mmCIF file of C-alpha atoms in Angstrom:
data_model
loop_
_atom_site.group_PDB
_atom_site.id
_atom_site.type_symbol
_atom_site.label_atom_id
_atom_site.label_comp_id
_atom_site.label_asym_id
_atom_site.label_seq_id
_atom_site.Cartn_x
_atom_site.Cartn_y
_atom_site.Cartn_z
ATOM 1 C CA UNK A 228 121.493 92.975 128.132
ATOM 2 C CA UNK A 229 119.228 95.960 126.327
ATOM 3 C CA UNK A 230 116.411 96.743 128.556
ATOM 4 C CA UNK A 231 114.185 95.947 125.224
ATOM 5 C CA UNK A 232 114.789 93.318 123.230
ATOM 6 C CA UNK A 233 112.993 93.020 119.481
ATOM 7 C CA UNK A 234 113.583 89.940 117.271
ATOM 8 C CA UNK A 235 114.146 89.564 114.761
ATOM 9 C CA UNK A 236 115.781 92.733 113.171
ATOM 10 C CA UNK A 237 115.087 91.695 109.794
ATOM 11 C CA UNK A 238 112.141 90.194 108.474
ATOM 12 C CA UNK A 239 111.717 89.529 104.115
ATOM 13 C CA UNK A 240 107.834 88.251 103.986
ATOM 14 C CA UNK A 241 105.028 87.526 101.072
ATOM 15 C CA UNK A 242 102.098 88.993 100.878
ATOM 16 C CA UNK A 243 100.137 85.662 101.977
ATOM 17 C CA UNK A 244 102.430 85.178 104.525
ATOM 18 C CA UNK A 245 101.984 84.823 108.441
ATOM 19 C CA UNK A 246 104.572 86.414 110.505
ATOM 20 C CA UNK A 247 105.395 87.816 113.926
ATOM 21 C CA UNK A 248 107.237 90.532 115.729
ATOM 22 C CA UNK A 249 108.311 90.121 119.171
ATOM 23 C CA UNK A 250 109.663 92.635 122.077
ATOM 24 C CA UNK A 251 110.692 91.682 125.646
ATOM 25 C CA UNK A 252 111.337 94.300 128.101
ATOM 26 C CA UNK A 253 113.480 93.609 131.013
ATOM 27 C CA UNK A 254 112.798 96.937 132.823
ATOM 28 C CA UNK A 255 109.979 96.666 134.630
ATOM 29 C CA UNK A 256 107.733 98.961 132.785
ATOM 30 C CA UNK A 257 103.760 98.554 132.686
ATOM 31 C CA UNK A 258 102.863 100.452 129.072
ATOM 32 C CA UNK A 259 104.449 99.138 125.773
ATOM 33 C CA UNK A 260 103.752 100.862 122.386
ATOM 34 C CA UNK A 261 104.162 99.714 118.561
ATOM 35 C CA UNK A 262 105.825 102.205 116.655
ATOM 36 C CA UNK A 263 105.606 102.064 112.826
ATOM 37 C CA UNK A 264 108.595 103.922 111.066
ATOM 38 C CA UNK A 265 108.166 104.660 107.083
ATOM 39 C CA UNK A 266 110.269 107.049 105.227
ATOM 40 C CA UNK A 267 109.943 110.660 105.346
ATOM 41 C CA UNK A 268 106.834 109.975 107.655
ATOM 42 C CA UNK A 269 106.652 110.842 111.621
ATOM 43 C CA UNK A 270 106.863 107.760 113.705
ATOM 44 C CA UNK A 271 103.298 106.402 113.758
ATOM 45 C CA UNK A 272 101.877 105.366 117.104
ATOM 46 C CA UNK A 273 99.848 101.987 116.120
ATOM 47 C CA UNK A 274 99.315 100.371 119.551
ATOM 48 C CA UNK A 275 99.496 101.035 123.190
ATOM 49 C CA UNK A 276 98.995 98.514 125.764
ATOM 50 C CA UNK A 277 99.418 99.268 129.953
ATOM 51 C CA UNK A 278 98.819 96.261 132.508
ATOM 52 C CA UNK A 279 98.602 94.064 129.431
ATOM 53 C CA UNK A 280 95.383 95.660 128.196
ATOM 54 C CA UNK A 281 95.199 97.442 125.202
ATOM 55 C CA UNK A 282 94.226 101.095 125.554
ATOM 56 C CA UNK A 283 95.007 102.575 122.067
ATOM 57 C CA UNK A 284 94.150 101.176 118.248
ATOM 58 C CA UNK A 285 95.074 103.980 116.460
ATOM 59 C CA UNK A 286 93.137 102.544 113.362
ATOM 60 C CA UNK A 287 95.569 99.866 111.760
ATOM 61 C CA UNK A 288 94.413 97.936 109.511
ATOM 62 C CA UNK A 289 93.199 94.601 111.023
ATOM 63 C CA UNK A 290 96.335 92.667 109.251
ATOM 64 C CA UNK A 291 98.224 93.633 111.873
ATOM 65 C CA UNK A 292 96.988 91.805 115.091
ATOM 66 C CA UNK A 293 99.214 92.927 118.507
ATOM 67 C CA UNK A 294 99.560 90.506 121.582
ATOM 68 C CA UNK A 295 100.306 91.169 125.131
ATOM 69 C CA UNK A 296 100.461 87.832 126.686
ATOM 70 C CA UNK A 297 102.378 89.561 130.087
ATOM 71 C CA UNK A 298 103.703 92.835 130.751
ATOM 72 C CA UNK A 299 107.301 91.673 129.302
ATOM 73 C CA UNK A 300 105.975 90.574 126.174
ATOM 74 C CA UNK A 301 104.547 92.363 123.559
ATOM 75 C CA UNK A 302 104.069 90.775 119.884
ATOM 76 C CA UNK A 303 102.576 91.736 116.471
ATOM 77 C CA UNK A 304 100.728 89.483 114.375
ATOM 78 C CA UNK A 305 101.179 90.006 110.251
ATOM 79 C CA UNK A 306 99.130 88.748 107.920
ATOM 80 C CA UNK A 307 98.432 89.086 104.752
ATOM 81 C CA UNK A 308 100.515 92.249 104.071
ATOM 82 C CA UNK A 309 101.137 94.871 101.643
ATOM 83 C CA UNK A 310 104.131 96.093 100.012
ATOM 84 C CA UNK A 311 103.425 99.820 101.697
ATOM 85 C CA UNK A 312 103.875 97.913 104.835
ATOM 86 C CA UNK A 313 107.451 97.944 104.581
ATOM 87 C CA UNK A 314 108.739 99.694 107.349
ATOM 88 C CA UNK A 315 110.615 99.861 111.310
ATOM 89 C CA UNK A 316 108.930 98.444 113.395
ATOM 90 C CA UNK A 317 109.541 99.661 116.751
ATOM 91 C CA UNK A 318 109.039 98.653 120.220
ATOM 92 C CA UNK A 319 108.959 100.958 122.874
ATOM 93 C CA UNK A 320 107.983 100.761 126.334
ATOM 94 C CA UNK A 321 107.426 103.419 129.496
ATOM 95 C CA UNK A 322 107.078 102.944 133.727
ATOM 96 C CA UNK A 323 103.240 103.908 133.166
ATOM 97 C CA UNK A 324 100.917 105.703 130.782
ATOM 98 C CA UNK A 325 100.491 108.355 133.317
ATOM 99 C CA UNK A 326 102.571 111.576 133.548
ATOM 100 C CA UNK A 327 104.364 109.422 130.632
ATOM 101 C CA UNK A 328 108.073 110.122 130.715
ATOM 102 C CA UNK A 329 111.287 108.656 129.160
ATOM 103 C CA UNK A 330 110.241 106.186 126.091
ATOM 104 C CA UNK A 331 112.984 102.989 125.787
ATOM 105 C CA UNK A 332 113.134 101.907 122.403
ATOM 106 C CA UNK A 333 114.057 98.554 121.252
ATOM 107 C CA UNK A 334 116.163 98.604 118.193
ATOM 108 C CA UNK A 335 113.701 97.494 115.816
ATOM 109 C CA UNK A 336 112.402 95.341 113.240
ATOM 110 C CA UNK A 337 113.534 95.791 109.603
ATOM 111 C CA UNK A 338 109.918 94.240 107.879
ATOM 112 C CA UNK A 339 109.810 94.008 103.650
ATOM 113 C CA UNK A 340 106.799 92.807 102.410
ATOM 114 C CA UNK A 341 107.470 91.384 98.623
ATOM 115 C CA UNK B 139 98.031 114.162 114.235
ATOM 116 C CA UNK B 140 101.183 115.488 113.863
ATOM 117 C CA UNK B 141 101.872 117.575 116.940
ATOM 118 C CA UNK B 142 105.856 118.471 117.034
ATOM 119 C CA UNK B 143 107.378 119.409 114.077
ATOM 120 C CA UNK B 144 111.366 119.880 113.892
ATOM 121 C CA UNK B 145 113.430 122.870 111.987
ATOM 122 C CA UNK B 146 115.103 122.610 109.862
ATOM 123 C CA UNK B 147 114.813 118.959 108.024
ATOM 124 C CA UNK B 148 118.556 118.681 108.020
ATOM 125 C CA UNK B 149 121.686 120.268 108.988
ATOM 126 C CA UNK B 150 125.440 119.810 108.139
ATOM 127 C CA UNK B 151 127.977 121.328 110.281
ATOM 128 C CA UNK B 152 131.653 121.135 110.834
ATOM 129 C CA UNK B 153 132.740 119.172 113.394
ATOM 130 C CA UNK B 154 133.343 121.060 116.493
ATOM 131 C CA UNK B 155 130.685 123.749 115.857
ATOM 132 C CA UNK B 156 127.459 124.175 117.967
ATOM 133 C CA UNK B 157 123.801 122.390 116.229
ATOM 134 C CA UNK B 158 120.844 123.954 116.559
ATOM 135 C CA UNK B 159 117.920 122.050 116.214
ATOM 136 C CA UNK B 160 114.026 123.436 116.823
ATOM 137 C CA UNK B 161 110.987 121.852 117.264
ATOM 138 C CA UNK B 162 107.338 123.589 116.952
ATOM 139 C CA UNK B 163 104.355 122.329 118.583
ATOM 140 C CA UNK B 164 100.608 122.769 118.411
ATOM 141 C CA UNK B 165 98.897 122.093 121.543
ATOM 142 C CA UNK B 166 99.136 122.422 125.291
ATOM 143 C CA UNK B 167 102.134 119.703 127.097
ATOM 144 C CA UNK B 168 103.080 118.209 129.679
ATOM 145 C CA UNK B 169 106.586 117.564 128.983
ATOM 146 C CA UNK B 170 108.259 117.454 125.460
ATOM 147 C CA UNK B 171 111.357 115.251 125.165
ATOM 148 C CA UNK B 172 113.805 114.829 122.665
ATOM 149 C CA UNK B 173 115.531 111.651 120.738
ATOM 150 C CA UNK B 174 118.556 110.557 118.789
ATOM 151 C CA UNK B 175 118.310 107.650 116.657
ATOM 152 C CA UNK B 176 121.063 106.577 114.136
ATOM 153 C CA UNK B 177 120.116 104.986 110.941
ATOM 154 C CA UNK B 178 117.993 102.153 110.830
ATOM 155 C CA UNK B 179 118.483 101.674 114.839
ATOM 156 C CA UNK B 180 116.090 102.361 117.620
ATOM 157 C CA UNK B 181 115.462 105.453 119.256
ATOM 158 C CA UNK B 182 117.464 106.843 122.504
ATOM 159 C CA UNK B 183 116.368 109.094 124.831
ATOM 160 C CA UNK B 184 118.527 112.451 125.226
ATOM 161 C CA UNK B 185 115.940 114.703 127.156
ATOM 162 C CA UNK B 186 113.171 115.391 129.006
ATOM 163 C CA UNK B 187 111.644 119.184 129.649
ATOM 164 C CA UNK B 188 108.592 119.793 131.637
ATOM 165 C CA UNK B 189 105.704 122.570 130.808
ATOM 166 C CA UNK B 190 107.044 124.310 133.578
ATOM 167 C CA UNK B 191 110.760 124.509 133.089
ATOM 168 C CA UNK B 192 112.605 126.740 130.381
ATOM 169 C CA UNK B 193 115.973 125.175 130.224
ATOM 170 C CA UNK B 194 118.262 122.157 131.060
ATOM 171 C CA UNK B 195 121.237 120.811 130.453
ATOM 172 C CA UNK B 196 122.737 117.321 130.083
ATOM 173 C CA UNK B 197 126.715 117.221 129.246
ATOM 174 C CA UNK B 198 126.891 118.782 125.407
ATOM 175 C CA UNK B 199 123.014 118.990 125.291
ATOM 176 C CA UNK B 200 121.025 122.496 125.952
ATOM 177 C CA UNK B 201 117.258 122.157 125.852
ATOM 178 C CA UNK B 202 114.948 125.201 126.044
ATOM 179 C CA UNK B 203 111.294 125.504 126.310
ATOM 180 C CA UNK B 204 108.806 128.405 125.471
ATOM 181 C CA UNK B 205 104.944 127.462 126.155
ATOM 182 C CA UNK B 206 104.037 131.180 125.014
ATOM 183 C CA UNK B 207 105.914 130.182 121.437
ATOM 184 C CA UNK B 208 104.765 126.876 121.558
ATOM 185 C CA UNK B 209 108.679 125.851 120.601
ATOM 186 C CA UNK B 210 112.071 124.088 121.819
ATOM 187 C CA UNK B 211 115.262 124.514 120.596
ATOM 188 C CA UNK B 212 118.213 121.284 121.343
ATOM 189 C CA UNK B 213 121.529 122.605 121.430
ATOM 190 C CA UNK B 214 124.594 120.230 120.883
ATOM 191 C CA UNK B 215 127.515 122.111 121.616
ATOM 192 C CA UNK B 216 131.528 121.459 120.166
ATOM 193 C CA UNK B 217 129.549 118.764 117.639
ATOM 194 C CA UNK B 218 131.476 115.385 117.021
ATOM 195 C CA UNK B 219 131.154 112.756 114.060
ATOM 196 C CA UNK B 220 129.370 110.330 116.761
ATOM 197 C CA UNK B 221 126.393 113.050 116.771
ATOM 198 C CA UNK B 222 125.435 112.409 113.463
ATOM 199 C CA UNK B 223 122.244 111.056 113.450
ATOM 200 C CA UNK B 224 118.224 112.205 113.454
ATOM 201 C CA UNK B 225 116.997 114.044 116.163
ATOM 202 C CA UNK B 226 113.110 113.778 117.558
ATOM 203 C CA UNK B 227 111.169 116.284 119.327
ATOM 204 C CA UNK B 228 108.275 114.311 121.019
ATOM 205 C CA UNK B 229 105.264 115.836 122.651
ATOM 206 C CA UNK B 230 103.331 114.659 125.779
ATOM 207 C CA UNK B 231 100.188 116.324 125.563
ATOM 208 C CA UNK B 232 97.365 116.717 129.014
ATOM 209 C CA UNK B 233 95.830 113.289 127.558
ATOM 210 C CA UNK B 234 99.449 111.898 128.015
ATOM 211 C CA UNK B 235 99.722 110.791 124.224
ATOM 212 C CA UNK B 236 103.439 110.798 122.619
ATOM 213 C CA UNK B 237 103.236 112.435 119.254
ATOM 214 C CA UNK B 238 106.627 112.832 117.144
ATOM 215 C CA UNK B 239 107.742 115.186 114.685
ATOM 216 C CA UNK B 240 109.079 113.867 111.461
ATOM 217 C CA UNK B 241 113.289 114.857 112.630
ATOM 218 C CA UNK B 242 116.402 116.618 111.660
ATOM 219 C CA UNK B 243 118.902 114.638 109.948
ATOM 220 C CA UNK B 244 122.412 116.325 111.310
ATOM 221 C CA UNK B 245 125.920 115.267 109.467
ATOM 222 C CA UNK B 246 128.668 116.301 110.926
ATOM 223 C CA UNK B 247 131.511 117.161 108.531
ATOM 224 C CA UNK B 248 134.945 116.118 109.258
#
């Protein structure tokens, strides 16, 4: 079993739709991060949570809505999307925030927004 | 903001030659780690460096580390088709915030 888990890989969704993204980590780790992955672009930090409280926003657009129910579990909420959403969605997550060291990645979720 | 940016975009090499990929950085680290990821998968951890080390090793893998040049160079010695793939350089600045660069796409030629 990965040690991060994302379902589901792919994801086809309408603009008025309601979706989620969801990433399990079996490792023990107390910070998880949202990754967004667009072509040609650096990897885009979009949220960071440790202890299941959120401790970075860095200014997405309120359409996407992230969840940390438990330090295991980390979800994004999508809704109402745009087609320049389309992207990786990754799920990454660390032992702590502190000193940060090795990032584990999950394998990601394949989102197009129609 | 971007703080690690890799050189050069991409590379092709024969197969059993040595890759050379460098990454530039802005601001004062902690550590600065590198990444593979294959297409359209997640990415895997290959290497971590720390401000105050200049080099390691890991199997094929040669890291270095200059904090007076701001850069890193990853070194993947006697290359094999399983290497191809995009390589990260990822920063840990003093504020412990994980910034990528944007990668090198290597191909290795068979």
């Amino acid at each position: 079993e990965t040690g991060v888990t994302q379902t589901p890989r792919h994801l086809v969704m309408g603009m008025t739709n309601k979706k989620s993204l969801k990433c399990e980590q079996h490792l023990g780790h107390n910070a998880m991060y949202w990754y967004k992955q667009s072509a040609k672009k650096p990897l885009e930090l979009m949220f960071v949570y440790s202890l299941e409280e959120r401790v970075e926003n860095n200014s997405v657009p309120s359409r996407f809505s992230p969840e940390c129910p438990n330090s295991s579990h980390l979800f994004l909420h999508l809704h109402t999307l745009q087609p320049e959403d389309s992207a990786l969605y990754l799920c990454a997550s660390s032992q702590d925030l502190v000193d940060t060291g090795e990032l584990f990645f999950g394998e990601g979720s394949r989102l197009t927004v129609l | 903001s971007q703080q690690g940016e890799e050189d050069p975009q991409a590379l092709s090499i024969q197969e059993g030659e040595n890759a050379t990929m460098n990454c530039s950085y802005k601001t004062s680290i902690n550590n600065l780690q590198w990444y593979r990821q294959n297409s359209g998968r997640g990415l895997v951890h290959l290497i971590l460096i720390r401000s105050n080390e200049r080099e390691k090793h890991s199997g094929r893998l040669r890291v270095t580390l200059d904090t007076s040049k701001k850069s890193s160079s990853l070194l993947i010695t006697a290359s094999r088709a399983a290497d191809t793939a995009s390589y990260f350089c990822a920063t840990v600045n003093r504020d412990d915030k994980i910034i990528f660069g944007k990668g090198t796409r290597l191909h290795i030629l068979p």
